[in-house]
mmCIF file of C-alpha atoms in Angstrom:
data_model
loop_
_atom_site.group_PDB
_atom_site.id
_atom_site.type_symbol
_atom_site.label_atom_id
_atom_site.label_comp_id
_atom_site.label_asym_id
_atom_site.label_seq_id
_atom_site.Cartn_x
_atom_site.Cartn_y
_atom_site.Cartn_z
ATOM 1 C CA UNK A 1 -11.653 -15.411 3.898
ATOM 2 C CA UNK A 2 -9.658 -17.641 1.664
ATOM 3 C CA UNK A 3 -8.442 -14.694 -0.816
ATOM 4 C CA UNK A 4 -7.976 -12.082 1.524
ATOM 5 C CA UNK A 5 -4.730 -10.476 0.409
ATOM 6 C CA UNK A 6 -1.603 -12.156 1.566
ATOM 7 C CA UNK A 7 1.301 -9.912 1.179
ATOM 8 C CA UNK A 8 2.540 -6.780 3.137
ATOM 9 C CA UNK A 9 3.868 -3.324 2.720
ATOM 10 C CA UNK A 10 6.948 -4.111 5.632
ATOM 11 C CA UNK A 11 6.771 -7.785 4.108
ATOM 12 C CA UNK A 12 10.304 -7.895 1.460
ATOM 13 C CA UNK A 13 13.473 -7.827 0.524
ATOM 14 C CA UNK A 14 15.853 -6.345 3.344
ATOM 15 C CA UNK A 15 17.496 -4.110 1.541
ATOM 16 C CA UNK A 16 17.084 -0.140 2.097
ATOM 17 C CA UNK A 17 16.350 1.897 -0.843
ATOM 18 C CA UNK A 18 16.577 5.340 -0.873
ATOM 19 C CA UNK A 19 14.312 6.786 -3.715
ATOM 20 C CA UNK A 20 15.320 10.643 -4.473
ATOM 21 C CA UNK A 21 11.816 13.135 -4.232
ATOM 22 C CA UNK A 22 12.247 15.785 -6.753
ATOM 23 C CA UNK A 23 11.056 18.625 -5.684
ATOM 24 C CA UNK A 24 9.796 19.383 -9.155
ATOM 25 C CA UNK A 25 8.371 17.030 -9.604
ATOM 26 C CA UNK A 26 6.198 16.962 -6.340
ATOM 27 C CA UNK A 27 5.440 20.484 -7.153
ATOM 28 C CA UNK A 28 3.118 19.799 -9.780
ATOM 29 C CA UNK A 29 1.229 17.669 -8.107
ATOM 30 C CA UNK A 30 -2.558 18.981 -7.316
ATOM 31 C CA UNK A 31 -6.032 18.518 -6.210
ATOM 32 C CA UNK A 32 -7.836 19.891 -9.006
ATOM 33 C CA UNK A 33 -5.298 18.868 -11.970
ATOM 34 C CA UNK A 34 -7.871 17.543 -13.619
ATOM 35 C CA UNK A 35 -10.670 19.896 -13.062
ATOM 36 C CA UNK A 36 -11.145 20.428 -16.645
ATOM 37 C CA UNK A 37 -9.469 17.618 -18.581
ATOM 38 C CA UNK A 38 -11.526 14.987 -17.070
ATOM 39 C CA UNK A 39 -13.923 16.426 -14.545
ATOM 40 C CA UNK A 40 -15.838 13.283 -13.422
ATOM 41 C CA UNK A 41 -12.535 11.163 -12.776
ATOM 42 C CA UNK A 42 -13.197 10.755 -8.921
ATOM 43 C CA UNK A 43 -16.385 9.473 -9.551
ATOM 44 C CA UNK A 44 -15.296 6.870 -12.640
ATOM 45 C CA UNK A 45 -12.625 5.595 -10.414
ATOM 46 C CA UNK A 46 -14.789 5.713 -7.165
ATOM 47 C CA UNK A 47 -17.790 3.559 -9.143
ATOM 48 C CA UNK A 48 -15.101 1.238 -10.422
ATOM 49 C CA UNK A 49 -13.577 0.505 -7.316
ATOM 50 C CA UNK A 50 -16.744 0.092 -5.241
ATOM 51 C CA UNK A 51 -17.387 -2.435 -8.279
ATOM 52 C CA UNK A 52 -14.535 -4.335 -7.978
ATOM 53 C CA UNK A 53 -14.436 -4.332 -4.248
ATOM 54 C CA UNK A 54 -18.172 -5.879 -4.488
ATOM 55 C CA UNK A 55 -16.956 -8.786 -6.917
ATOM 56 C CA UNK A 56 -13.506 -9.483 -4.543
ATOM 57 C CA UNK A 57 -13.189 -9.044 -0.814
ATOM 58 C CA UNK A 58 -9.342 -8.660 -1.821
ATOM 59 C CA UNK A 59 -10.199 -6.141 -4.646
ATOM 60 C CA UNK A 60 -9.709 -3.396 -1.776
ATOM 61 C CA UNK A 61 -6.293 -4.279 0.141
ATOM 62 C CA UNK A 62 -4.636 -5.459 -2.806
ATOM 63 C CA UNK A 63 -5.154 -2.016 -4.294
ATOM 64 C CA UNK A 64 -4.018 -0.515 -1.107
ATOM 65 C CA UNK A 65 -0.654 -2.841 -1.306
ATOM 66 C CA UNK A 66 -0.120 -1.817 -4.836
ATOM 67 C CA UNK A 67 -0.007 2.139 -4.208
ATOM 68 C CA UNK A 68 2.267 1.145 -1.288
ATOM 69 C CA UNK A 69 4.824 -1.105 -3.078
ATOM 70 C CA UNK A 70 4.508 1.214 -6.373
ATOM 71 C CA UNK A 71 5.526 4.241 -4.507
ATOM 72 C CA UNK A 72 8.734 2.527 -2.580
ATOM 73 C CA UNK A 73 9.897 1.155 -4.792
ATOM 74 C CA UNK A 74 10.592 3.333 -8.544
ATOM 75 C CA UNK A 75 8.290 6.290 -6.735
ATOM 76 C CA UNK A 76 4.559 6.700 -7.699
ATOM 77 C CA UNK A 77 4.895 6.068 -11.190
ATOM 78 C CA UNK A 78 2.808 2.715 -11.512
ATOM 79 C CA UNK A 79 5.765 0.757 -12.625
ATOM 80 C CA UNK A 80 4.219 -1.965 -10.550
ATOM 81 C CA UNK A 81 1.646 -2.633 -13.056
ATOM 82 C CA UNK A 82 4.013 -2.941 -15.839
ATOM 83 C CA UNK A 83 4.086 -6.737 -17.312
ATOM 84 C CA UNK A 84 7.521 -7.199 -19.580
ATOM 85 C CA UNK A 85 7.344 -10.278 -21.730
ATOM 86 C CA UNK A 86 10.951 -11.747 -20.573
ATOM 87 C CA UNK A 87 9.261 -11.382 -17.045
ATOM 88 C CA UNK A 88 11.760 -9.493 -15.758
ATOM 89 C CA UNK A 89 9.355 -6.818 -13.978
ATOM 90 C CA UNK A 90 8.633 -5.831 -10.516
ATOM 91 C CA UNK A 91 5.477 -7.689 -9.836
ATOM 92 C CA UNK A 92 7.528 -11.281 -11.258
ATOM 93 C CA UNK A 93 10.097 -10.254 -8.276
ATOM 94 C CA UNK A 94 10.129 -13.073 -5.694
ATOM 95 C CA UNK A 95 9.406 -11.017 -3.075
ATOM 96 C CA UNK A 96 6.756 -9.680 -4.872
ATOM 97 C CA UNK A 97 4.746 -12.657 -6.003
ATOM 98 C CA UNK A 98 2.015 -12.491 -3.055
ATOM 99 C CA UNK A 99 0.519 -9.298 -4.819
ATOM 100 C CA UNK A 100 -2.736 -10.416 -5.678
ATOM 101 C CA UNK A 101 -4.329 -10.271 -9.580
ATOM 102 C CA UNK A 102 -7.425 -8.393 -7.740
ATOM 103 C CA UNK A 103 -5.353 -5.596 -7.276
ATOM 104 C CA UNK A 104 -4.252 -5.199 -10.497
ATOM 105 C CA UNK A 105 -7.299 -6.109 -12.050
ATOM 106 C CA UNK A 106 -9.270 -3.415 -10.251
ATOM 107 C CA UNK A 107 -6.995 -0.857 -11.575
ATOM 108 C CA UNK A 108 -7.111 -2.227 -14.842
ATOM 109 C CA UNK A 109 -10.479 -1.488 -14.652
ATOM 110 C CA UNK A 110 -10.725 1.278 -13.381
ATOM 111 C CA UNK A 111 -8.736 2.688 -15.954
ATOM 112 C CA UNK A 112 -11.072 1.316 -18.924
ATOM 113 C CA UNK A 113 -13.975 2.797 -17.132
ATOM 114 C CA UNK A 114 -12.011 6.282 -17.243
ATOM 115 C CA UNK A 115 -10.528 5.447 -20.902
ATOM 116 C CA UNK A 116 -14.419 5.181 -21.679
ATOM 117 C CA UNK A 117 -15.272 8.285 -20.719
ATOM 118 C CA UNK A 118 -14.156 10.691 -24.396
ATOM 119 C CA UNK A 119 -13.379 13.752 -22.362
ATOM 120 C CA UNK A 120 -11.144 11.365 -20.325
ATOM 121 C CA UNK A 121 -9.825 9.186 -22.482
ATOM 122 C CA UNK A 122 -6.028 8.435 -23.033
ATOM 123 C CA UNK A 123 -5.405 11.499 -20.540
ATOM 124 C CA UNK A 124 -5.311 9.864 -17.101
ATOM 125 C CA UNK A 125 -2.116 8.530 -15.932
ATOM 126 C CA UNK A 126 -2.080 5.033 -14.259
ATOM 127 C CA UNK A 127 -0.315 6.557 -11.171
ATOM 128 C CA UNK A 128 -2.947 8.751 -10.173
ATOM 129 C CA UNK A 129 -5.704 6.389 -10.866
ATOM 130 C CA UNK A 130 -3.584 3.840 -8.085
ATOM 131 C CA UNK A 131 -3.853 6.565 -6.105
ATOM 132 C CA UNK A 132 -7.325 7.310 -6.090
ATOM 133 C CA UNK A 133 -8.510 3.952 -6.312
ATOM 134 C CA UNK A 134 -6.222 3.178 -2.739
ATOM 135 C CA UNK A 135 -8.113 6.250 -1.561
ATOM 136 C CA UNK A 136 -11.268 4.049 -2.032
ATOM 137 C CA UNK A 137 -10.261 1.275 -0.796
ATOM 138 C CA UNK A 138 -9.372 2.552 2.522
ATOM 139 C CA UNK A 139 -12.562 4.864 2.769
ATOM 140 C CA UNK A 140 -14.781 2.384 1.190
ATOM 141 C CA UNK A 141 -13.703 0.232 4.440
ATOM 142 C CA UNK A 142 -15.026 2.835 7.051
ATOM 143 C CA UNK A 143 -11.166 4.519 6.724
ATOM 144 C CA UNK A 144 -11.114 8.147 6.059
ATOM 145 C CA UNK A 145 -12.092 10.450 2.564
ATOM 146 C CA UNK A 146 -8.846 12.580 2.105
ATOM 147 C CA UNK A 147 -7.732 14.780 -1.162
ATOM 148 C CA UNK A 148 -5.554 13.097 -3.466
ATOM 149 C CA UNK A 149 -3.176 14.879 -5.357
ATOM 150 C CA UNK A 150 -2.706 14.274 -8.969
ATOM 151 C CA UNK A 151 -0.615 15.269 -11.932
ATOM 152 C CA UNK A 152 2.071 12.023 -12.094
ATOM 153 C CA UNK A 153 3.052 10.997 -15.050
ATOM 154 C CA UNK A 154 3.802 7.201 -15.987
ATOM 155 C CA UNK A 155 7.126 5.486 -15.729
ATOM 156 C CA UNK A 156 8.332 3.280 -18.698
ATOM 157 C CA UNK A 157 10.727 1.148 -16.310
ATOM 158 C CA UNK A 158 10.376 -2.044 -14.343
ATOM 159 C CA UNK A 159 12.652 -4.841 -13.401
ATOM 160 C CA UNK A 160 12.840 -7.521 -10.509
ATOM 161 C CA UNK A 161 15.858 -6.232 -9.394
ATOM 162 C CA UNK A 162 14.583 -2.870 -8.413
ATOM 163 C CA UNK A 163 12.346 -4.259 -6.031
ATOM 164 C CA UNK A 164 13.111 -3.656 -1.853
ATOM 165 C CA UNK A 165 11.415 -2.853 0.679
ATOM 166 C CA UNK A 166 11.538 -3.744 3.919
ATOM 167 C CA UNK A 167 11.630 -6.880 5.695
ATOM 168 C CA UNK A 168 9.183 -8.744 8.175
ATOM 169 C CA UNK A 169 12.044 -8.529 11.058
ATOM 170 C CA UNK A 170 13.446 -5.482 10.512
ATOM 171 C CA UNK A 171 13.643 -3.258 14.160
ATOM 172 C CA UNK A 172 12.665 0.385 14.269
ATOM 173 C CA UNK A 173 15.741 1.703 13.519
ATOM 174 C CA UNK A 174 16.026 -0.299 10.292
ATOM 175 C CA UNK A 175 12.172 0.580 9.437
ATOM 176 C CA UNK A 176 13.099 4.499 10.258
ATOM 177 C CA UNK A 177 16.317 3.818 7.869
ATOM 178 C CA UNK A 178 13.871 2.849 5.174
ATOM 179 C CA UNK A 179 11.035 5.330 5.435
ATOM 180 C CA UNK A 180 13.397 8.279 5.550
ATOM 181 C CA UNK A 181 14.819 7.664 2.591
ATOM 182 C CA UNK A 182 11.538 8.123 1.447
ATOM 183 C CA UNK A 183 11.267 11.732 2.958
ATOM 184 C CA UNK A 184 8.720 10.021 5.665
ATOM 185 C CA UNK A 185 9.401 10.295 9.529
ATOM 186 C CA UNK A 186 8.695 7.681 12.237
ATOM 187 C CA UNK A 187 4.895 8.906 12.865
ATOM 188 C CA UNK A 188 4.346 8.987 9.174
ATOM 189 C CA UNK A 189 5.521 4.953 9.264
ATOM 190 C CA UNK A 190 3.688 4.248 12.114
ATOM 191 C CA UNK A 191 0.527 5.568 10.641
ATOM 192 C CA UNK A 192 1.284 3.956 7.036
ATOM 193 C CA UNK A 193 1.843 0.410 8.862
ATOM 194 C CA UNK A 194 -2.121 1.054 10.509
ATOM 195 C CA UNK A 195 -2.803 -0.209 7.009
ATOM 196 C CA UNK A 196 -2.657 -3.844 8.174
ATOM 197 C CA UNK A 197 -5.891 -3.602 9.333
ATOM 198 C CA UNK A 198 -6.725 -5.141 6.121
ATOM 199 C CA UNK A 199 -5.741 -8.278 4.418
ATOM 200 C CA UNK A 200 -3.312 -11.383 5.158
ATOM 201 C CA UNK A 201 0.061 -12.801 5.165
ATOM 202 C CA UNK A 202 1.202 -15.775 4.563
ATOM 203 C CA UNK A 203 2.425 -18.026 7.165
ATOM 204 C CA UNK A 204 6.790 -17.752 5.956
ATOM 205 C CA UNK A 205 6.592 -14.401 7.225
ATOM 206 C CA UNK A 206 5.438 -14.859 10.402
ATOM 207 C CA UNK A 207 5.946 -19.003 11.381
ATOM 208 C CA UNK A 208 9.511 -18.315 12.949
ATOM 209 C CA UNK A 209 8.197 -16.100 15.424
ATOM 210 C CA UNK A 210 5.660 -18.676 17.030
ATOM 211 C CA UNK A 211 6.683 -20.117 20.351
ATOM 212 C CA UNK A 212 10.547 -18.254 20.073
ATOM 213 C CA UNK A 213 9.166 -14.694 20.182
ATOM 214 C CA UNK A 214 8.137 -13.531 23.981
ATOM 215 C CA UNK A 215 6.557 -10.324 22.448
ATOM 216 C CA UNK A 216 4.468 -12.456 21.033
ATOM 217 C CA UNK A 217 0.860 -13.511 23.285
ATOM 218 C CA UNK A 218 0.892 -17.463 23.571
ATOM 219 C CA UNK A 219 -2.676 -17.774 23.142
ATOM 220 C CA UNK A 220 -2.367 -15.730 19.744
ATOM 221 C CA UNK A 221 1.140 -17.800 18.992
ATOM 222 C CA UNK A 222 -1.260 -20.822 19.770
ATOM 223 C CA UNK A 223 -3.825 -19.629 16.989
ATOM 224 C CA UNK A 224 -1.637 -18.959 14.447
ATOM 225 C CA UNK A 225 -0.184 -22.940 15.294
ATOM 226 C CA UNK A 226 -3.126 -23.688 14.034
ATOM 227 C CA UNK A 227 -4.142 -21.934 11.805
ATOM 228 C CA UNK A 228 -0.874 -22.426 9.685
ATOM 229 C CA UNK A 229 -1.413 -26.016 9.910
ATOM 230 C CA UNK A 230 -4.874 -25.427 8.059
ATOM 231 C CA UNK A 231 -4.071 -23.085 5.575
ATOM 232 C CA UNK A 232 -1.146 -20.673 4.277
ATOM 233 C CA UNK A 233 -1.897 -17.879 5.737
ATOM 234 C CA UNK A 234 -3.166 -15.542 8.597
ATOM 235 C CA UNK A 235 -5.254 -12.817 8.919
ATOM 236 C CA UNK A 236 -3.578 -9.133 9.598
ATOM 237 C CA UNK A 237 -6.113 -8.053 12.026
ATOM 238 C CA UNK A 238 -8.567 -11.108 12.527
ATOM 239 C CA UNK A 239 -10.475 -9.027 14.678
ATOM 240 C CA UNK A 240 -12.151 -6.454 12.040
ATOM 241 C CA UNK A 241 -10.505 -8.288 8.780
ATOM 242 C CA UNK A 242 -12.518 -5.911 6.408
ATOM 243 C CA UNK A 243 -12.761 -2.727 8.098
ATOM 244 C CA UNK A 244 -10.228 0.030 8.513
ATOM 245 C CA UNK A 245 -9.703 1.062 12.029
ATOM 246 C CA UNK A 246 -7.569 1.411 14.213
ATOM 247 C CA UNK A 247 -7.773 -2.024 16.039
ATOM 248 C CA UNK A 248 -4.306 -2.958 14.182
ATOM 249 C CA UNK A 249 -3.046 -1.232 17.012
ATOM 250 C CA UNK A 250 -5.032 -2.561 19.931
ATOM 251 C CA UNK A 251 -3.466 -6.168 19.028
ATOM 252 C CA UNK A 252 0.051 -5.039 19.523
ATOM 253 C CA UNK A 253 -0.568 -4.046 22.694
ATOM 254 C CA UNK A 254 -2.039 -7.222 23.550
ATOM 255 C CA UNK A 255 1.105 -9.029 21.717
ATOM 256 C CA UNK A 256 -1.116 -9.960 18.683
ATOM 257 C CA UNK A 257 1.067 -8.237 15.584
ATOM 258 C CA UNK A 258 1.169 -10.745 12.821
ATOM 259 C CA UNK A 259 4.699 -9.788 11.786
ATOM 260 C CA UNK A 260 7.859 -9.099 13.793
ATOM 261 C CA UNK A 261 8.166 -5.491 12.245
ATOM 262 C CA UNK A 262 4.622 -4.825 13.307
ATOM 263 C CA UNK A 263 5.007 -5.467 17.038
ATOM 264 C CA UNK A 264 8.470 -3.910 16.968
ATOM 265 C CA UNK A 265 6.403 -1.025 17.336
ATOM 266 C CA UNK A 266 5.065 -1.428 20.210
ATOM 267 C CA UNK A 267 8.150 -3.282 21.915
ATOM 268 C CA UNK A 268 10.551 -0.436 21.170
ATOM 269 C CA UNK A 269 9.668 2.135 24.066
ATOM 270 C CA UNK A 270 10.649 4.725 21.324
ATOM 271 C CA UNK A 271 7.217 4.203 19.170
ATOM 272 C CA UNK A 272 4.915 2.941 22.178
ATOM 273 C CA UNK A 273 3.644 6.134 22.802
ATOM 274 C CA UNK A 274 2.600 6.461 19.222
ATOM 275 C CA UNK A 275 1.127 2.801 18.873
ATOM 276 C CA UNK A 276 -0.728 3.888 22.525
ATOM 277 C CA UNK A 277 -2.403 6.675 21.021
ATOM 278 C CA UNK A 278 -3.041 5.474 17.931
ATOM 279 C CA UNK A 279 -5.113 2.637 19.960
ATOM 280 C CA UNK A 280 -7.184 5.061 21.819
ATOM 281 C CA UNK A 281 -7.883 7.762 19.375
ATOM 282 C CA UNK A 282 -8.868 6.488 15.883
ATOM 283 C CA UNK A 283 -9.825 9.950 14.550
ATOM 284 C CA UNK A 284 -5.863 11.150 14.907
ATOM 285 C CA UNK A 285 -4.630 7.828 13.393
ATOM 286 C CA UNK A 286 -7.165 8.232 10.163
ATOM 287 C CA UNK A 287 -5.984 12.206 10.298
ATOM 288 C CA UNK A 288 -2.232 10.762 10.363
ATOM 289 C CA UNK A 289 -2.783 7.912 8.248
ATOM 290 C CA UNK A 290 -3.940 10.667 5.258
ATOM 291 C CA UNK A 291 -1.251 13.167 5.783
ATOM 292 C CA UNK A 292 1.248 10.024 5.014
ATOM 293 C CA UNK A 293 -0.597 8.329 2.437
ATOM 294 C CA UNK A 294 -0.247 12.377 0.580
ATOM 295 C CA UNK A 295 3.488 12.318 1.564
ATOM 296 C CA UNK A 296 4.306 8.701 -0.071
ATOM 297 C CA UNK A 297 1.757 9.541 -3.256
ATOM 298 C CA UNK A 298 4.838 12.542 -4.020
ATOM 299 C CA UNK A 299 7.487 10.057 -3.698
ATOM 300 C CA UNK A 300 9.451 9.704 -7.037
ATOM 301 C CA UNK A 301 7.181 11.641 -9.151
ATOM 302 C CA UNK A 302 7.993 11.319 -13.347
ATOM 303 C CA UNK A 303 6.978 14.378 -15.392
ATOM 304 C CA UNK A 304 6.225 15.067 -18.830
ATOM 305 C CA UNK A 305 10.103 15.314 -19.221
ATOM 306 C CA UNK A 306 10.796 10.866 -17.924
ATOM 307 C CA UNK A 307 7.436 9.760 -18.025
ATOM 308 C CA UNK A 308 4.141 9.324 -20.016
ATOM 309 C CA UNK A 309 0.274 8.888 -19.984
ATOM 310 C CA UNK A 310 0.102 5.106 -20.488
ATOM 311 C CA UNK A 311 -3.007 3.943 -22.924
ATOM 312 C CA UNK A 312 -2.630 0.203 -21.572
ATOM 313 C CA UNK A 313 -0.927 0.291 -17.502
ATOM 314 C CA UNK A 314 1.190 -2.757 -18.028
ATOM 315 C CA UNK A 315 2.722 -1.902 -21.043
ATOM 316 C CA UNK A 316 4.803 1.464 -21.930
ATOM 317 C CA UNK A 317 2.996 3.411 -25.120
#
């Protein structure tokens, strides 16, 4: 499990961002927009993936990172895959640096297999091919099959300093802070942070809360000892490491949440209830986890007016 993904969606800079949702924008956003422009684009990008996530176990939750630190941080624009030649981009960030090249490169090819399709070609955005292809990676893992909605246009913009999210020991209020800026509520977080069932982090964001943290088990504080002194890193959810379920949530109520802001939700008494019946009823967290990942994927939308349909996704046309 040596390249499982390392990095994580509540693991960054601790500043809140607030990125404005045009309502406009959002609006043109649909399941079928592109019924007739390229009609077999679910199945190019769902091939491509399954491809990708065949070569790389870390193919599928580095994809799933990328939609998540695309969308907080410029919107859903794929800004994240843009690669500027002074370096001065979002995935060169520091706190960024533990996205993995599997990620990108899955997306990179996903978008020549839909480039190499005529009907298709030069007419699929880079956005909603992220967002499809995180769609697959969660449902290729035994997660759930939801609609995606498409129409997002490309963003020409990306620079290390526009890069926060939240950090690894931020409390709930400071987590609810972020994700309503975003236009997402507490269940909608909760359900989004269920995507640690997949992947790794590495051991800086979690090593200061062995042996000091009581919300933390001992045995599992004893494991990660360990472990750490192996290796860099630690597995999200070493129980089911490449499925997506809902046993993410089972560990923090055994104390076994890698990072601080993932067992925050379970210590605060004012998300318990949600982590509890998340634990017992995986059908309601997959039917919660979908209705979130639609409500980030309209976050910061570009249009024809500030965006484009990028021919190469790390480079602006």
């Amino acid at each position: 499990m040596a390249h499982i993904i390392r990095s994580s969606f509540l693991a960054a800079a601790a500043v809140v961002v607030v990125v404005l949702l045009s309502p406009f924008a959002a609006a043109q956003l649909r399941t079928g927009y592109y019924a007739s422009i390229c009609p077999n684009l679910e199945a190019i990008v769902r091939s491509s993936v399954k491809q990708s996530m065949a070569q790389s176990q870390i193919a599928g939750p580095a994809a799933l990172r990328l939609f998540f630190h695309d969308c907080a941080v410029r919107g859903c624009d794929a800004s994240i895959m843009l690669v500027n030649s002074n370096g001065d981009d979002e995935w060169h960030s520091p706190d960024d640096q533990s996205l993995k090249p599997q990620g990108f490169q899955a997306i990179l090819d996903a978008k020549a297999a839909v480039d190499g399709d005529p009907q298709c070609r030069y007419k699929v955005s880079c956005a909603d091919i992220l967002a499809l292809a995180a769609r697959e990676a969660v449902s290729q893992s035994g997660g759930p099959y939801y609609q995606v909605e498409l129409g997002r246009y490309d963003g020409r913009i990306s620079t290390k300093s526009s890069f926060v999210l939240p950090h690894v020991d931020f409390n709930l209020d400071q987590l609810n802070a972020f994700f309503s800026g975003l236009g997402l509520s507490q269940t909608d977080m909760i359900a989004l942070s269920g995507g640690h069932t997949l992947g790794a982090a590495d051991c800086t964001f979690f090593q200061t809360r062995i042996g000091t943290d009581p919300s933390m088990d001992s045995g599992f504080a004893a494991q990660l000892r360990n472990t750490c002194a192996g290796q860099s890193f630690a597995l999200l959810d070493a129980g089911t490491p490449g499925g997506f379920d809902n046993s993410y949530y089972r560990n923090l109520q055994g104390g076994r949440g890698l990072l601080g802001s993932d067992q925050v939700l379970y210590t605060d008494q004012r998300s318990r209830g949600t982590v509890n019946y998340y634990a017992s009823n995986q059908g309601t967290f997959f039917y919660d986890f979908a209705n979130a990942m639609t409500k980030l994927g309209r976050v910061g939308v570009k249009t024809a007016a500030n965006g484009e349909i990028r021919r190469d996704c790390r480079a602006p046309n």
